[in-house]
mmCIF file of C-alpha atoms and ligand atoms in Angstrom:
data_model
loop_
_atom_site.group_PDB
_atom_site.id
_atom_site.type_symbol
_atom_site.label_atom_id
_atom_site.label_comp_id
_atom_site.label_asym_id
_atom_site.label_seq_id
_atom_site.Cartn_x
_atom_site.Cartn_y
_atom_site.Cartn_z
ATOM 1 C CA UNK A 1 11.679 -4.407 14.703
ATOM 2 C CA UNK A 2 9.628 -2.654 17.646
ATOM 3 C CA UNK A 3 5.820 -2.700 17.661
ATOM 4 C CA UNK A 4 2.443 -1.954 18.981
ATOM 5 C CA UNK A 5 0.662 -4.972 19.260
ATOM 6 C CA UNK A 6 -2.177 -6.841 20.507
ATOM 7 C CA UNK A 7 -3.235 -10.439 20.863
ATOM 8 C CA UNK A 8 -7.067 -10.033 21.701
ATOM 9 C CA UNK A 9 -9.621 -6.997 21.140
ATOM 10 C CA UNK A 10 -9.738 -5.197 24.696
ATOM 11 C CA UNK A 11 -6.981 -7.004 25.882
ATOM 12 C CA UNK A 12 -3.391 -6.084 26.435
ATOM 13 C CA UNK A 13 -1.442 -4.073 23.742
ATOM 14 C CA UNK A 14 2.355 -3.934 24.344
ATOM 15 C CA UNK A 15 5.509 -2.768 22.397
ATOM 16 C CA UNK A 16 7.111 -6.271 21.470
ATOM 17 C CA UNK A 17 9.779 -7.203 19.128
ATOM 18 C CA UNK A 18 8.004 -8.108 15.718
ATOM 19 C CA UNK A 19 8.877 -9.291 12.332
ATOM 20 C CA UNK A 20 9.951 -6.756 9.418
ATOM 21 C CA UNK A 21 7.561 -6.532 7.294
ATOM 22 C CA UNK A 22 7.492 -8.911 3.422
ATOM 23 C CA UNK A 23 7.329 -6.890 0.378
ATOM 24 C CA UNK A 24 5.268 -7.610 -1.906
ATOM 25 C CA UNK A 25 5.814 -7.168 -6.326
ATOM 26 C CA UNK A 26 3.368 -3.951 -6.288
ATOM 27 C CA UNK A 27 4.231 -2.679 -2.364
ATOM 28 C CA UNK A 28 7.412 -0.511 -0.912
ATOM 29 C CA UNK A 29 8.584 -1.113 2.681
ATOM 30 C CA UNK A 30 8.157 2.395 4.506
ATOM 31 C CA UNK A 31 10.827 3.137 7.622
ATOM 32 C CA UNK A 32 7.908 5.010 9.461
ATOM 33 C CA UNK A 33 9.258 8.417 10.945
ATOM 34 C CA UNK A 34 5.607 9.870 12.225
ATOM 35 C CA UNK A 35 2.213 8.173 12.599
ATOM 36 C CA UNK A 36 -0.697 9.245 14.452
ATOM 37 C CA UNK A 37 -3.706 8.084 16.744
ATOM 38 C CA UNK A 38 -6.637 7.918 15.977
ATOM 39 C CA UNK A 39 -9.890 6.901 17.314
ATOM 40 C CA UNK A 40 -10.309 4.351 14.539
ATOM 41 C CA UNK A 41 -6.942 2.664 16.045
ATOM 42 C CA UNK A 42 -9.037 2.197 19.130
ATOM 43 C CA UNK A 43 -12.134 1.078 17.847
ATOM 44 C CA UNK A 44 -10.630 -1.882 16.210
ATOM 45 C CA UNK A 45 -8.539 -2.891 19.460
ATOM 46 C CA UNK A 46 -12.023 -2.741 20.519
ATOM 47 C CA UNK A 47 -13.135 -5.407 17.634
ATOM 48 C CA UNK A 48 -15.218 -3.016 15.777
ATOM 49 C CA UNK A 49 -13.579 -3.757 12.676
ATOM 50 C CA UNK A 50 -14.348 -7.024 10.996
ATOM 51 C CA UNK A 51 -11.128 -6.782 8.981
ATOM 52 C CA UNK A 52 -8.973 -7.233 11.952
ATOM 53 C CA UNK A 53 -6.937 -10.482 12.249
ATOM 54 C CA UNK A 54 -5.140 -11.202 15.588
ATOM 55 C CA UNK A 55 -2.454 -10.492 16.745
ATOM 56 C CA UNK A 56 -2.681 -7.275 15.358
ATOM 57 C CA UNK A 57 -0.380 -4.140 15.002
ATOM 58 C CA UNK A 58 -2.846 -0.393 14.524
ATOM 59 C CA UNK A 59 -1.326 2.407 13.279
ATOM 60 C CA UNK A 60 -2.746 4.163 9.203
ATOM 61 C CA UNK A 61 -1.759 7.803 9.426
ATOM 62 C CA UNK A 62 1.812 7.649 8.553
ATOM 63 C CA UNK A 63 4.635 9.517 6.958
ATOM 64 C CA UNK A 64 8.067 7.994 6.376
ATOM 65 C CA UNK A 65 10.766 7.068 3.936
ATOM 66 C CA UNK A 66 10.909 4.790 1.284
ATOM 67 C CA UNK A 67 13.190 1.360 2.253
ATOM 68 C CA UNK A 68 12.599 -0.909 -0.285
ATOM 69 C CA UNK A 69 10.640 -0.724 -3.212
ATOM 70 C CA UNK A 70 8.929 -4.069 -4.873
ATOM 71 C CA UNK A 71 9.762 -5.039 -8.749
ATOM 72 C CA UNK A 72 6.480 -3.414 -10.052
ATOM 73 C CA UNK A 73 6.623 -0.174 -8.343
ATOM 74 C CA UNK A 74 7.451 2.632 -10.998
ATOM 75 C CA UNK A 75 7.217 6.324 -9.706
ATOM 76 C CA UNK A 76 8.972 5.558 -6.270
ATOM 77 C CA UNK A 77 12.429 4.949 -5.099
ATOM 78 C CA UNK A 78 14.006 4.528 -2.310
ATOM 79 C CA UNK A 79 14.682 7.306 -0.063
ATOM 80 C CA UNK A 80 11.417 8.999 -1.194
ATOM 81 C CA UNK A 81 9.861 11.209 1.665
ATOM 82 C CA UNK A 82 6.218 9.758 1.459
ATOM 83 C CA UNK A 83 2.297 9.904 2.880
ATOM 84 C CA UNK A 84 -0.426 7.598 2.222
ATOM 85 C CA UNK A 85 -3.940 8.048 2.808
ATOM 86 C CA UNK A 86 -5.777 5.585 5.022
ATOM 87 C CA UNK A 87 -7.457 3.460 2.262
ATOM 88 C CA UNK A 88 -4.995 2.593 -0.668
ATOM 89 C CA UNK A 89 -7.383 1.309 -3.656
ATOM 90 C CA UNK A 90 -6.489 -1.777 -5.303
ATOM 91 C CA UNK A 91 -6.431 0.389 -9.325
ATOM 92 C CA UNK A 92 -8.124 -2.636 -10.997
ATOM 93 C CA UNK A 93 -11.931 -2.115 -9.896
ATOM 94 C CA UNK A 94 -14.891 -0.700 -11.071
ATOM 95 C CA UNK A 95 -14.753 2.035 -8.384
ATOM 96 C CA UNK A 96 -10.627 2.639 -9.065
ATOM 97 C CA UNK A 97 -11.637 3.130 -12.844
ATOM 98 C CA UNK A 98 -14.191 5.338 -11.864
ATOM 99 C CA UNK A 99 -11.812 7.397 -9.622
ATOM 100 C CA UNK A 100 -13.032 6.113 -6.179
ATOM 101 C CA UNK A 101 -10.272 4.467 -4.778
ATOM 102 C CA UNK A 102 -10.851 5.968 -1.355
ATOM 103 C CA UNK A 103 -14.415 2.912 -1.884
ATOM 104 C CA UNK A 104 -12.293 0.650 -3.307
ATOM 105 C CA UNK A 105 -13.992 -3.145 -3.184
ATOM 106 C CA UNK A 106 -10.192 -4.788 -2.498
ATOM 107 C CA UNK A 107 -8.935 -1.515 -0.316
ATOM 108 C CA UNK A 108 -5.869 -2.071 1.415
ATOM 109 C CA UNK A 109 -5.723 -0.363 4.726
ATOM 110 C CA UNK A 110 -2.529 -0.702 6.880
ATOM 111 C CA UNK A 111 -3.806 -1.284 10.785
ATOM 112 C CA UNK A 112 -6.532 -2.472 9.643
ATOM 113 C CA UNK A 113 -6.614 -5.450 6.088
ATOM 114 C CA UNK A 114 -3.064 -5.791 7.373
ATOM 115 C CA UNK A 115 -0.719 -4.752 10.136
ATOM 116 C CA UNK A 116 0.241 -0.795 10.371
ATOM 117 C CA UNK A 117 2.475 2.045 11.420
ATOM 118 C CA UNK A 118 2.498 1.699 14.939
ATOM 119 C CA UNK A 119 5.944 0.144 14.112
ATOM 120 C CA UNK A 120 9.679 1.002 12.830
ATOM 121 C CA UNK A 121 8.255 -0.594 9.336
ATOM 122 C CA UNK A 122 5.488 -0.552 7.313
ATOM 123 C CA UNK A 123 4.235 -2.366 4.321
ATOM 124 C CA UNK A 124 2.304 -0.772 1.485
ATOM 125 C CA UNK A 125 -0.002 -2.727 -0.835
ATOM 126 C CA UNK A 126 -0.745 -0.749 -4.337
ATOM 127 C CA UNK A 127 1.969 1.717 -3.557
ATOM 128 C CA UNK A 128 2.620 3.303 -7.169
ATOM 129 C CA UNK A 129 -0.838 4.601 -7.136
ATOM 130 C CA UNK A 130 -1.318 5.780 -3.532
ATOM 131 C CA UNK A 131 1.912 7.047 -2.439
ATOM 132 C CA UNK A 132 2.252 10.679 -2.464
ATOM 133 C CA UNK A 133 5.441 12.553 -2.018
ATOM 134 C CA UNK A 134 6.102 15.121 0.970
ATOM 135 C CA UNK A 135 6.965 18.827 0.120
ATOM 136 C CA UNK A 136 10.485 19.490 1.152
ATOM 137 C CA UNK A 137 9.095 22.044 3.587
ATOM 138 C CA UNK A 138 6.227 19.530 5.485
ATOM 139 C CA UNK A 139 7.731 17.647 8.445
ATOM 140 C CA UNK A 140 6.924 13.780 8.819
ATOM 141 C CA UNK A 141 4.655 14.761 12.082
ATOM 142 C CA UNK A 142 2.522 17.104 9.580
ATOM 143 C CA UNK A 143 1.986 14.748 7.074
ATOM 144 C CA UNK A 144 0.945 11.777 9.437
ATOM 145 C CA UNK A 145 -1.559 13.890 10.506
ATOM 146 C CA UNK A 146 -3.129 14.637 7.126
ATOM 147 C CA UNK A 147 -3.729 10.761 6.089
ATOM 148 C CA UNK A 148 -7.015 9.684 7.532
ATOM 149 C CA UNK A 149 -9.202 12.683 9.471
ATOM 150 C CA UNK A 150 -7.633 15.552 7.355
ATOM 151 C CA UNK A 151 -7.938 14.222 4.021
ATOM 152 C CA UNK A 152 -11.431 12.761 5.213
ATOM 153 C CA UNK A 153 -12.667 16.212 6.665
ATOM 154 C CA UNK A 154 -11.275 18.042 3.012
ATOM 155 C CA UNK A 155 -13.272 15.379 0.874
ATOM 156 C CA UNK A 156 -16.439 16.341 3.157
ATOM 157 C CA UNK A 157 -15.783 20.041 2.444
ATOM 158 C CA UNK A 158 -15.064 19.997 -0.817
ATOM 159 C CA UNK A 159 -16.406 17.329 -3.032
ATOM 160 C CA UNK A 160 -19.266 15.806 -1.160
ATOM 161 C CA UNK A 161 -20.741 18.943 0.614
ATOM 162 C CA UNK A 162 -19.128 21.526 -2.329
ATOM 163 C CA UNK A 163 -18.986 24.339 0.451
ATOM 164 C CA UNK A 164 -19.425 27.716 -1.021
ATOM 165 C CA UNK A 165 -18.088 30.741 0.756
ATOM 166 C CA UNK A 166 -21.029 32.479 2.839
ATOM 167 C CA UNK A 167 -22.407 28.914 3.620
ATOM 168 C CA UNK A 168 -22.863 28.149 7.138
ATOM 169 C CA UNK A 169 -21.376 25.048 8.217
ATOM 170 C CA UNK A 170 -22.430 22.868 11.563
ATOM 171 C CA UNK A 171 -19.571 20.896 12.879
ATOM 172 C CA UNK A 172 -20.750 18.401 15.566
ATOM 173 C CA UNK A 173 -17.451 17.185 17.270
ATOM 174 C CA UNK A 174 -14.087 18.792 18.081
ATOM 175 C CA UNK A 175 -11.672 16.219 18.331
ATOM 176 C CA UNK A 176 -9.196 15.542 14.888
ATOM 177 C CA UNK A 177 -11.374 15.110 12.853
ATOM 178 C CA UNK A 178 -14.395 18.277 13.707
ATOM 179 C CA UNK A 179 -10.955 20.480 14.394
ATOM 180 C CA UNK A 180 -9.547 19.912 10.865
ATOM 181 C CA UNK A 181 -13.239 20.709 9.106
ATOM 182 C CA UNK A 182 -13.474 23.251 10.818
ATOM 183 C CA UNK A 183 -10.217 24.992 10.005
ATOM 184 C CA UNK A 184 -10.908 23.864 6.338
ATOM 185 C CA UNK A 185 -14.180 25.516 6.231
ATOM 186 C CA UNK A 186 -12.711 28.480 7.644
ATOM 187 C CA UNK A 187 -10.401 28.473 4.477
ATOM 188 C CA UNK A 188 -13.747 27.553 2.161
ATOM 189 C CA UNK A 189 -15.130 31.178 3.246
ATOM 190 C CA UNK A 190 -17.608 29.135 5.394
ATOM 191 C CA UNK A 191 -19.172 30.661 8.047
ATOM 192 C CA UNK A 192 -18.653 27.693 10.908
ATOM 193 C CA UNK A 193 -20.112 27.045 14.290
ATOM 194 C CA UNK A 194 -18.570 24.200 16.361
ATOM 195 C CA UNK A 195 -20.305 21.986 18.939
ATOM 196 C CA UNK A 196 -19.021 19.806 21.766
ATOM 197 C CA UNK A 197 -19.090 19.361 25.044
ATOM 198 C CA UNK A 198 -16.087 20.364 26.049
ATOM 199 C CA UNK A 199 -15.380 24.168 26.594
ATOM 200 C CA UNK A 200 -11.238 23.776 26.487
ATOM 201 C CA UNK A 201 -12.192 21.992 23.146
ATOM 202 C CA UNK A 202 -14.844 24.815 21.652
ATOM 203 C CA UNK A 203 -11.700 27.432 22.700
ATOM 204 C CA UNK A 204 -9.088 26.062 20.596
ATOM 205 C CA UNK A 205 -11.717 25.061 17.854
ATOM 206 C CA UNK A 206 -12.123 28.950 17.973
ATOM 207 C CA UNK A 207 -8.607 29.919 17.715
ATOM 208 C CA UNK A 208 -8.916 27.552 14.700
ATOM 209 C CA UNK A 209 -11.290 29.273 12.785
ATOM 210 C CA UNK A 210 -14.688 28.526 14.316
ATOM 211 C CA UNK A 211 -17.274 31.722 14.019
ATOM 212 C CA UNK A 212 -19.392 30.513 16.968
ATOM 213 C CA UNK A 213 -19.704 27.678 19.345
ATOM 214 C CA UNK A 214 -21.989 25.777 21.040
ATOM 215 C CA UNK A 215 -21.149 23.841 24.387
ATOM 216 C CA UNK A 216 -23.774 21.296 23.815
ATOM 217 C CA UNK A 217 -24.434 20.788 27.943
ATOM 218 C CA UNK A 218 -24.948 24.773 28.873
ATOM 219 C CA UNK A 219 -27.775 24.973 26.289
ATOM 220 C CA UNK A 220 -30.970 23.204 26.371
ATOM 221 C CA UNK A 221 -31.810 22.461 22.579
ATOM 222 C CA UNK A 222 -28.572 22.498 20.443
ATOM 223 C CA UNK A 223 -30.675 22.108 17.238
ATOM 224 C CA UNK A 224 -32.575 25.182 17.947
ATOM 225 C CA UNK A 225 -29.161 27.368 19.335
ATOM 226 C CA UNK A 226 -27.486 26.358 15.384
ATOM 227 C CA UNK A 227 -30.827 27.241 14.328
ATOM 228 C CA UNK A 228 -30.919 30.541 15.852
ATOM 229 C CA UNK A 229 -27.523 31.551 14.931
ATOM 230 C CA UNK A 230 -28.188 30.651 10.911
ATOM 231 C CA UNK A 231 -30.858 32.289 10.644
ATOM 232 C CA UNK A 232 -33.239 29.192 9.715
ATOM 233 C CA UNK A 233 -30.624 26.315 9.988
ATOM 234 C CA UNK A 234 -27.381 25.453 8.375
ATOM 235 C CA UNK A 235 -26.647 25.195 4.566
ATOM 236 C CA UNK A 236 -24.411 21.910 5.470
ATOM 237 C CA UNK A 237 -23.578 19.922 8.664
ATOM 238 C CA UNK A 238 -20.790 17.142 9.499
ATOM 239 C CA UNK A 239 -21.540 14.639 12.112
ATOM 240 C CA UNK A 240 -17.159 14.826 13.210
ATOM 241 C CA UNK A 241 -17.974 12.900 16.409
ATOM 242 C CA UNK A 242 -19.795 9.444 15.281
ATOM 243 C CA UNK A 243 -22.883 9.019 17.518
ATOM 244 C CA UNK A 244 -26.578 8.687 17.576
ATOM 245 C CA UNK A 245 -27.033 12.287 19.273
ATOM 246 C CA UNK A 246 -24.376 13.796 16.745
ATOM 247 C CA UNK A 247 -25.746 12.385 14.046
ATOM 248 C CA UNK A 248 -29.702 13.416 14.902
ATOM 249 C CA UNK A 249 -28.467 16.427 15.502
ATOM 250 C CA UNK A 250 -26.647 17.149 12.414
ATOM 251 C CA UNK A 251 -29.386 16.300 10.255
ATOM 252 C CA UNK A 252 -32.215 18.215 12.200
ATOM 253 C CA UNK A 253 -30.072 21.678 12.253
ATOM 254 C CA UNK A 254 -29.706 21.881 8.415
ATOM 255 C CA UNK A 255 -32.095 24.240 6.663
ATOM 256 C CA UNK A 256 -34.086 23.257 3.337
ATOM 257 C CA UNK A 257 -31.872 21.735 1.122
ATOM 258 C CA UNK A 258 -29.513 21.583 2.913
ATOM 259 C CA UNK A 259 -26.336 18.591 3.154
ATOM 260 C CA UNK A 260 -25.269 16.139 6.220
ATOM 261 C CA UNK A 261 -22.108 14.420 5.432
ATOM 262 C CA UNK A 262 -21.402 11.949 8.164
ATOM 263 C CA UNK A 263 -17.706 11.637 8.887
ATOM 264 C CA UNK A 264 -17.760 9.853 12.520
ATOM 265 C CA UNK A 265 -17.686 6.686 12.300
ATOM 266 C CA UNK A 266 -20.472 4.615 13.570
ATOM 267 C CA UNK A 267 -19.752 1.972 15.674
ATOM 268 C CA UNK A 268 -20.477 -0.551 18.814
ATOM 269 C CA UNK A 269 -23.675 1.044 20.249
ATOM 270 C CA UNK A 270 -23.904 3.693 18.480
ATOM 271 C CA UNK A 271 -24.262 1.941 14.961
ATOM 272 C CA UNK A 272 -27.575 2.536 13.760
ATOM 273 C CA UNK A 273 -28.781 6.337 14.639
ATOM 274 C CA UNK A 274 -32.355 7.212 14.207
ATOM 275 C CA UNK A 275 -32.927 9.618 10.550
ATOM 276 C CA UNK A 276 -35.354 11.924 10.696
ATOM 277 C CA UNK A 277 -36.285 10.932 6.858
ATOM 278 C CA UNK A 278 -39.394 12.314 7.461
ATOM 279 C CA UNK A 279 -37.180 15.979 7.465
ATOM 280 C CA UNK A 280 -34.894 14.302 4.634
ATOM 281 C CA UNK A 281 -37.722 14.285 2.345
ATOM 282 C CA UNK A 282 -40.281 17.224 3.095
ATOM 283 C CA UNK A 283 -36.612 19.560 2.995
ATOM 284 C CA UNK A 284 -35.111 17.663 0.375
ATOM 285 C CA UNK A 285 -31.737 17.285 2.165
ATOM 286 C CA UNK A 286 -28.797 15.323 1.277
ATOM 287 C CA UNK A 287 -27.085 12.527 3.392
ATOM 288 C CA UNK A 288 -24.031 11.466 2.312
ATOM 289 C CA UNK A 289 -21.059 9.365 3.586
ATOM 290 C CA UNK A 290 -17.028 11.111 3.385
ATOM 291 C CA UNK A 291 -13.875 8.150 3.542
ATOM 292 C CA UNK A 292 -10.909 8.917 2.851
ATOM 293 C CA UNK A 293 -9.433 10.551 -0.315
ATOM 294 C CA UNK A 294 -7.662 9.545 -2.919
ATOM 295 C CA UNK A 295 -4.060 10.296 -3.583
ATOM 296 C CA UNK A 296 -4.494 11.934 -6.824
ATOM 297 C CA UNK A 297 -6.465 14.613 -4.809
ATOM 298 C CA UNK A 298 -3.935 15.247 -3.065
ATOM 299 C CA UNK A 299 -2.504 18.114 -4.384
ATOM 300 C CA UNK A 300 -5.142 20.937 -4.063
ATOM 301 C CA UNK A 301 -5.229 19.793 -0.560
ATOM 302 C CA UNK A 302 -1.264 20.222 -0.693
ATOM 303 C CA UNK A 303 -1.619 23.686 -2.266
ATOM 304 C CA UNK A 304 -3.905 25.145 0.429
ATOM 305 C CA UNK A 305 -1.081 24.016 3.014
ATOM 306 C CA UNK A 306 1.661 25.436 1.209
ATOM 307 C CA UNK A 307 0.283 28.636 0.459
ATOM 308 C CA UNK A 308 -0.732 28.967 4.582
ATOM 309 C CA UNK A 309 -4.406 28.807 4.000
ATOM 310 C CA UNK A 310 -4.294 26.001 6.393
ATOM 311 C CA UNK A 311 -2.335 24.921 9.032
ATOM 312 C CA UNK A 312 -2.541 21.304 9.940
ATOM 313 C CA UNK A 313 0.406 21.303 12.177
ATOM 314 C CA UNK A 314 -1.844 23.240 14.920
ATOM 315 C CA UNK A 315 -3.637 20.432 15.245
ATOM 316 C CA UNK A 316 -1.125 18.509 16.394
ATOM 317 C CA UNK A 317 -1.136 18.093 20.527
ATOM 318 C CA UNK A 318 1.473 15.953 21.854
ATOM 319 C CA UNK A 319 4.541 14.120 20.077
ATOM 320 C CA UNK A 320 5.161 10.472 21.672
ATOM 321 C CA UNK A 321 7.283 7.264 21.673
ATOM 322 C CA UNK A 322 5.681 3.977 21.065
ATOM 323 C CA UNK A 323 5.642 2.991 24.846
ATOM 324 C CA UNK A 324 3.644 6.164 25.905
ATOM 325 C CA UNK A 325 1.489 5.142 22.437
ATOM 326 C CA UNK A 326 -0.219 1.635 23.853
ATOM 327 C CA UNK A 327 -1.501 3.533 26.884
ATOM 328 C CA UNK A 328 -2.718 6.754 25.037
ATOM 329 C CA UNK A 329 -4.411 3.886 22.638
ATOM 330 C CA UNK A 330 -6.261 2.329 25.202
ATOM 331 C CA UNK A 331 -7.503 5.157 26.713
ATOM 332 C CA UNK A 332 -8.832 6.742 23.835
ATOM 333 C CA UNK A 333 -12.156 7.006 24.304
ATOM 334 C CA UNK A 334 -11.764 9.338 27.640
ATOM 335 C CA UNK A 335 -11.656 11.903 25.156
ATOM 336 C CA UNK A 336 -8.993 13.745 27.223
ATOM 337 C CA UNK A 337 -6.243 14.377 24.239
ATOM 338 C CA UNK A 338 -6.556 17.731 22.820
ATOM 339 C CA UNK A 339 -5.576 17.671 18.824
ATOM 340 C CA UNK A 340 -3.918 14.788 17.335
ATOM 341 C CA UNK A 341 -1.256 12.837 18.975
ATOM 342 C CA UNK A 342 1.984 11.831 17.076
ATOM 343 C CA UNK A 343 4.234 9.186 17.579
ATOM 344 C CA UNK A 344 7.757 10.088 16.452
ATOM 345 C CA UNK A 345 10.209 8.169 18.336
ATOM 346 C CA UNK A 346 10.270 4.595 17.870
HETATM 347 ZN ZN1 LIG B 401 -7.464 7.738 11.567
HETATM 348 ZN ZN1 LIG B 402 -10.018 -0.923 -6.379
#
């Protein structure tokens, strides 16, 4: 079968012929159809990811149809139209019992514990309890796209910040991931003001369902501009971008009490931002962490798409084959793709 892969981080990634993928007792082979790239795909060609074994084939937000199913798998067959979010839990640890699978201790996460969907197939570990079936109505390229940064950005929203409609929301970041919270927000009753430094970026975040924006390099203090605008400083703030300015910056622009979830992810140079904890405790805010969701969750997520509350085929830019994929991979960090890009023809 065709494939993205790579033989060294930074080095060469190519579309070679591959082996189909093993199935495994508790697994389903998935013929991918749609899969989509992210900036995680690029930080672990960089080698950012320690789970990585070489040679290596990225790809985790995927949609597709069941081709073979393993002997254990119950609530799947073949021919099943199916998602998966980006971390499948394993279902026999502590944190699956308690409901966490998106922290599971064993997670299984294809493109990254094992190779992905930048590919005709796919393996799935844990399948029975991570699949989740497609409405009729959702295209393949719609449901890629909701795997990793949409289900990520919802869990943010919803369970770890627990928006409220009224709340003002900070969203530092406009690529997938800042552009999906902010359209959920939107759909919370948030009132939401993006930042980045892009102004073709702050347009379409606005046409998504941003309130205000704030190009972060026409403005000389962006912490004081959100603070301005909220009337004493937001009631939560996502870091969408992953950096040590992002970060500082969506911690310092929250008002008392008020909630950072950090959604970027933190890598290379950029690792270990600088807190102000002195801030964290005299306002009492909240830091927490948002990756993932589980599949069990994702129905209310499936009910605000199907009911046109959100729409998170907008986000998607550009529709590719898997040739045009290595070099839009590489280049990822120029930051010059608007939206998510899908690969669709393999
Ligand atoms: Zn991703
Ligand atoms: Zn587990």
């Amino acid at each position: 079968m065709k494939a993205i892969i790579y033989n060294s981080f930074k080095g060469p990634v190519t579309v070679e012929d591959v082996s189909y993928p093993q199935l495994k007792k508790d697994g389903v082979i998935i013929k991918v159809m749609a899969t989509g790239i992210c900036r995680s795909d690029w930080h672990g060609w960089q080698g950012h990811d320690a789970d990585i074994v070489l040679p290596h084939v990225p790809g985790h937000e995927l949609a597709g149809i069941i081709e073979e199913v393993g002997s254990d798998i119950k609530n799947f067959k073949k021919g099943d139209r199916v998602t998966v979010p980006f971390v499948s839990g394993c279902g026999r640890c502590g944190e699956c019992y308690s409901g966490n699978h998106q922290v599971c201790e064993n997670q299984f996460q294809p493109g990254f514990t094992a190779w992905g969907s930048f590919a005709e197939y796919v393996a799935i570990d844990y399948a029975d309890i991570n699949l989740v079936k497609i409405p009729d109505s959702m295209s393949f390229e719609t449901a890629a796209s909701l795997g990793c940064r949409f289900v990520t950005s919802f869990r943010a929203l919803v369970k770890q910040a627990k928006v409220s409609a009224g709340e003002w929301v900070a969203i530092h970041g406009c690529g997938g991931v800042g552009l999906s919270a902010i359209m959920i927000a939107n759909a919370l009753g948030a009132n939401v003001i993006a930042i980045d430094i892009s102004g073709d970026k702050l347009e379409f975040a606005k046409s998504l369902g941003a309130h205000q924006i704030i190009n972060a390099t026409k403005v000389d203090d962006v912490v004081a501009e959100i603070k301005a605008i909220s009337q004493g400083g937001t009631h939560v703030s996502l870091d969408a971008l992953g950096s040590k300015i992002t970060c500082h910056n969506s911690i310092s622009c929250l008002r008392i009490r008020g909630r950072h979830i950090q959604v970027g992810l933190m890598a290379g140079k950029e690792a270990s931002p600088e807190i102000p904890m002195g801030k964290v405790i005299a306002h009492e805010l909240e830091i927490k962490g948002s990756h993932g969701m589980q599949a069990y969750e994702y129905p209310s997520l499936m009910e605000m798409i199907l009911s046109g509350k959100i729409q998170p085929e907008k986000l998607i830019g550009k529709t590719v084959n898997l040739d045009e994929a290595a070099d839009i991979l590489i280049n990822m960090n120029n930051f010059q793709e608007h939206g998510v890009t899908v690969i669709n023809q393999f």
